[in-house]
Structure formats: structure tokens, C-alpha cells
One Martini backbone bead per residue (centre of mass of N, CA, C, O) as a GRO file, in nm:
protein
  203
    1UNK     BB    1   9.774  10.907   7.819
    2UNK     BB    2   9.994  10.688   7.694
    3UNK     BB    3  10.210  10.703   7.959
    4UNK     BB    4  10.042  10.591   8.179
    5UNK     BB    5  10.136  10.556   8.531
    6UNK     BB    6  10.027  10.366   8.820
    7UNK     BB    7  10.073  10.366   9.158
    8UNK     BB    8  10.044  10.118   9.428
    9UNK     BB    9   9.965  10.040   9.716
   10UNK     BB   10   9.868   9.786   9.941
   11UNK     BB   11   9.828   9.830  10.233
   12UNK     BB   12   9.517   9.986  10.272
   13UNK     BB   13   9.458  10.012   9.955
   14UNK     BB   14   9.409   9.722   9.808
   15UNK     BB   15   9.425   9.594  10.103
   16UNK     BB   16   9.293   9.426  10.394
   17UNK     BB   17   9.546   9.332  10.621
   18UNK     BB   18   9.444   9.296  10.915
   19UNK     BB   19   9.355   8.997  10.950
   20UNK     BB   20   9.626   8.861  10.867
   21UNK     BB   21   9.816   9.011  11.061
   22UNK     BB   22   9.677   8.941  11.321
   23UNK     BB   23   9.705   8.632  11.295
   24UNK     BB   24  10.017   8.634  11.274
   25UNK     BB   25  10.082   8.764  11.545
   26UNK     BB   26   9.950   8.550  11.718
   27UNK     BB   27  10.126   8.315  11.614
   28UNK     BB   28  10.398   8.441  11.690
   29UNK     BB   29  10.349   8.459  11.993
   30UNK     BB   30  10.308   8.155  12.034
   31UNK     BB   31  10.585   8.065  11.914
   32UNK     BB   32  10.776   8.270  12.104
   33UNK     BB   33  10.642   8.387  12.383
   34UNK     BB   34  10.559   8.678  12.286
   35UNK     BB   35  10.418   8.968  12.336
   36UNK     BB   36  10.143   9.085  12.119
   37UNK     BB   37   9.958   9.365  12.008
   38UNK     BB   38   9.755   9.321  11.751
   39UNK     BB   39   9.551   9.552  11.774
   40UNK     BB   40   9.768   9.774  11.762
   41UNK     BB   41   9.938   9.701  11.509
   42UNK     BB   42   9.689   9.744  11.298
   43UNK     BB   43   9.691  10.073  11.343
   44UNK     BB   44  10.017  10.089  11.206
   45UNK     BB   45  10.025  10.057  10.910
   46UNK     BB   46  10.324  10.061  10.662
   47UNK     BB   47  10.566  10.014  10.784
   48UNK     BB   48  10.798   9.813  10.841
   49UNK     BB   49  10.810   9.526  11.015
   50UNK     BB   50  11.064   9.587  11.196
   51UNK     BB   51  10.935   9.827  11.346
   52UNK     BB   52  10.723   9.662  11.499
   53UNK     BB   53  10.902   9.438  11.627
   54UNK     BB   54  11.071   9.645  11.808
   55UNK     BB   55  10.830   9.656  12.028
   56UNK     BB   56  10.877   9.321  12.117
   57UNK     BB   57  11.187   9.296  12.041
   58UNK     BB   58  11.495   9.261  12.039
   59UNK     BB   59  11.710   9.379  11.811
   60UNK     BB   60  11.872   9.102  11.767
   61UNK     BB   61  11.588   8.941  11.688
   62UNK     BB   62  11.438   9.071  11.445
   63UNK     BB   63  11.542   8.931  11.184
   64UNK     BB   64  11.447   8.641  11.261
   65UNK     BB   65  11.149   8.712  11.315
   66UNK     BB   66  11.086   8.823  11.035
   67UNK     BB   67  11.137   8.558  10.885
   68UNK     BB   68  10.922   8.397  11.035
   69UNK     BB   69  10.680   8.569  10.967
   70UNK     BB   70  10.697   8.542  10.655
   71UNK     BB   71  10.659   8.238  10.655
   72UNK     BB   72  10.381   8.235  10.805
   73UNK     BB   73  10.216   8.433  10.625
   74UNK     BB   74  10.169   8.256  10.373
   75UNK     BB   75   9.966   8.062  10.547
   76UNK     BB   76   9.784   8.297  10.707
   77UNK     BB   77   9.742   8.593  10.547
   78UNK     BB   78   9.611   8.561  10.263
   79UNK     BB   79   9.313   8.441  10.291
   80UNK     BB   80   9.230   8.674  10.514
   81UNK     BB   81   9.256   8.884  10.265
   82UNK     BB   82   9.101   9.150  10.132
   83UNK     BB   83   8.977   9.360   9.927
   84UNK     BB   84   8.931   9.668   9.855
   85UNK     BB   85   8.723   9.892   9.776
   86UNK     BB   86   8.793   9.938   9.428
   87UNK     BB   87   9.059   9.796   9.341
   88UNK     BB   88   9.000   9.660   9.070
   89UNK     BB   89   8.879   9.916   8.938
   90UNK     BB   90   9.134  10.086   8.948
   91UNK     BB   91   9.305   9.912   8.761
   92UNK     BB   92   9.101   9.912   8.526
   93UNK     BB   93   9.110  10.222   8.478
   94UNK     BB   94   9.398  10.233   8.382
   95UNK     BB   95   9.362  10.046   8.141
   96UNK     BB   96   9.128  10.209   8.004
   97UNK     BB   97   9.347  10.458   7.973
   98UNK     BB   98   9.621  10.307   7.866
   99UNK     BB   99   9.767  10.194   8.116
  100UNK     BB  100   9.975  10.135   8.401
  101UNK     BB  101  10.008   9.902   8.680
  102UNK     BB  102  10.174   9.944   8.997
  103UNK     BB  103  10.328   9.785   9.274
  104UNK     BB  104  10.433   9.966   9.576
  105UNK     BB  105  10.590   9.813   9.864
  106UNK     BB  106  10.681   9.713  10.197
  107UNK     BB  107  10.626   9.441  10.136
  108UNK     BB  108  10.708   9.139  10.095
  109UNK     BB  109  10.719   9.041   9.781
  110UNK     BB  110  10.614   8.745   9.781
  111UNK     BB  111  10.354   8.822   9.947
  112UNK     BB  112  10.242   9.030   9.752
  113UNK     BB  113  10.206   8.830   9.517
  114UNK     BB  114  10.005   8.646   9.664
  115UNK     BB  115   9.781   8.850   9.694
  116UNK     BB  116   9.736   8.916   9.396
  117UNK     BB  117   9.670   8.627   9.307
  118UNK     BB  118   9.436   8.560   9.506
  119UNK     BB  119   9.262   8.829   9.400
  120UNK     BB  120   9.302   8.876   9.081
  121UNK     BB  121   9.515   9.070   9.025
  122UNK     BB  122   9.672   9.276   8.733
  123UNK     BB  123   9.945   9.395   8.739
  124UNK     BB  124  10.251   9.479   8.580
  125UNK     BB  125  10.378   9.517   8.878
  126UNK     BB  126  10.585   9.403   9.165
  127UNK     BB  127  10.715   9.599   9.442
  128UNK     BB  128  10.916   9.546   9.720
  129UNK     BB  129  11.071   9.666  10.011
  130UNK     BB  130  10.934   9.968  10.019
  131UNK     BB  131  10.975  10.295  10.187
  132UNK     BB  132  10.872  10.573  10.108
  133UNK     BB  133  11.130  10.725   9.953
  134UNK     BB  134  11.219  10.438   9.838
  135UNK     BB  135  10.989  10.433   9.613
  136UNK     BB  136  11.096  10.631   9.394
  137UNK     BB  137  11.272  10.451   9.216
  138UNK     BB  138  11.042  10.266   9.109
  139UNK     BB  139  10.861  10.489   8.999
  140UNK     BB  140  11.067  10.598   8.795
  141UNK     BB  141  11.132  10.335   8.642
  142UNK     BB  142  10.806  10.315   8.558
  143UNK     BB  143  10.680  10.609   8.511
  144UNK     BB  144  10.525  10.732   8.750
  145UNK     BB  145  10.273  10.996   8.782
  146UNK     BB  146  10.120  10.814   8.999
  147UNK     BB  147  10.041  10.781   9.359
  148UNK     BB  148   9.878  10.536   9.570
  149UNK     BB  149   9.786  10.599   9.919
  150UNK     BB  150   9.750  10.584  10.300
  151UNK     BB  151  10.028  10.724  10.371
  152UNK     BB  152  10.267  10.953  10.439
  153UNK     BB  153  10.487  10.777  10.307
  154UNK     BB  154  10.351  10.780  10.026
  155UNK     BB  155  10.366  11.079   9.981
  156UNK     BB  156  10.674  11.097   9.997
  157UNK     BB  157  10.727  10.907   9.760
  158UNK     BB  158  10.587  11.070   9.542
  159UNK     BB  159  10.748  11.333   9.576
  160UNK     BB  160  11.031  11.204   9.524
  161UNK     BB  161  10.925  11.115   9.221
  162UNK     BB  162  10.728  11.339   9.094
  163UNK     BB  163  10.441  11.254   9.181
  164UNK     BB  164  10.117  11.219   9.204
  165UNK     BB  165   9.924  11.249   9.503
  166UNK     BB  166   9.716  10.983   9.609
  167UNK     BB  167   9.488  10.968   9.877
  168UNK     BB  168   9.368  10.743  10.130
  169UNK     BB  169   9.143  10.685  10.427
  170UNK     BB  170   9.201  10.350  10.490
  171UNK     BB  171   9.409  10.406  10.700
  172UNK     BB  172   9.596  10.565  10.965
  173UNK     BB  173   9.540  10.828  10.793
  174UNK     BB  174   9.419  11.131  10.771
  175UNK     BB  175   9.343  11.399  10.588
  176UNK     BB  176   9.522  11.600  10.734
  177UNK     BB  177   9.787  11.441  10.724
  178UNK     BB  178   9.799  11.407  10.414
  179UNK     BB  179   9.797  11.709  10.341
  180UNK     BB  180  10.044  11.792  10.514
  181UNK     BB  181  10.238  11.595  10.345
  182UNK     BB  182  10.126  11.661  10.020
  183UNK     BB  183   9.871  11.590   9.902
  184UNK     BB  184   9.682  11.647   9.613
  185UNK     BB  185   9.474  11.414   9.691
  186UNK     BB  186   9.168  11.310   9.870
  187UNK     BB  187   9.022  10.997   9.934
  188UNK     BB  188   8.817  10.777  10.083
  189UNK     BB  189   8.846  10.574   9.833
  190UNK     BB  190   8.868  10.372   9.543
  191UNK     BB  191   8.580  10.433   9.429
  192UNK     BB  192   8.685  10.736   9.337
  193UNK     BB  193   8.913  10.690   9.121
  194UNK     BB  194   8.797  10.670   8.828
  195UNK     BB  195   8.685  10.958   8.821
  196UNK     BB  196   8.947  11.103   8.877
  197UNK     BB  197   9.110  10.988   8.638
  198UNK     BB  198   8.935  11.094   8.413
  199UNK     BB  199   8.990  11.392   8.482
  200UNK     BB  200   9.304  11.381   8.476
  201UNK     BB  201   9.328  11.281   8.165
  202UNK     BB  202   9.185  11.558   8.051
  203UNK     BB  203   9.418  11.780   8.110
   0.00000   0.00000   0.00000
């Protein structure tokens, strides 16, 4: 598959963003004086930041608070966030198959790039600020025939792009939810991805 391009989601697919996001929400609560249940917030990662902030702040305050969060996140969230098991190997498997790996995420793009650099991952492109079906445009632009993610929103993005949907159960959605959303295959985590990709490219 000389033209193989695989897209990857970031949060809870390539990185375990829970520690960094938890710490940042706690710092944001202290900074703003507004209660945020960080333990709850990290159980529903995937959708854009503004959707979570709307649970804690009045609608008119959300844009400014989101900007503050993103500024704080660069200093608080990056170093606290590890790679998911198999993440580097998954990107390496795409390269070994002669393909390109692109990251398409709802995360603020500059912070997504900081995560990638900090963890030494080397995708061919990082595209941020896209959620669910909105990811389809970037996936089509880069010619991604496969998209890997942990959320039903990622499955919807893959299907909207006409890409093969590979889902992992490392995020907030279980296998049943992912399959019902239309995932073509569901893996426990990215450690199973190289073997799956090898079989997929032999078809």
C-alpha cells in the first residue's frame, strides 16, 4: 500500500492526557475561584474543551476561560502526560509499511504539537482543533485511508472521511459503543495495532 496514510487521534489514543488535564483543571479552578470536578472531567475526554468548560462556567465566560486554560496548559499539562502503551510503535508500524502518519485531534493545535515533541513522536503532520465529523476534511486532505481513535466522535470522523475506522478502548467509550457507532475494528489498545496493520496491508 504505497499510498497508505493513517490518521491518529491524540488524547487517550496516542497520549494518556488525564494527568495533565486533571492538573490543569485544578489550577484553573484555583485561578478563577470556580469549582471544577477534575475527577469527573477526565472521564469524558474527547469533545472540545469549550464543551467541558460550559459545565462549570457561564456561556459568556467560556471563550476567555478556554484561552486561559490553553495558556496554562502549556506549562502544566505537557510534562505530566505520558504516551499510551504502543503509541510510538503504532506510528513506527505505519512508517515500516511505507506509509505516512498524521495526527488529527480536537486539542488546541499548538499544545498538541508540544505533546508530540515532548514525547519524541514523529508524525508527518499534526492538525488540531477538529472534532468528530469536522476531522473528515483533514483526513481527506491528507489521503488517510485509516483513522484510529478512542471515541465515538472519532468513529464518526472516520466514516465521514470514508476512512477505515480503527477504535481503541483506552478512552471513555467501550467496545459496544464504538461498534454501535460504526467502528470497523475495535482493539484493546495500540499494542495490537502493528499486527492489525500488517494484516490490513496484505489485503
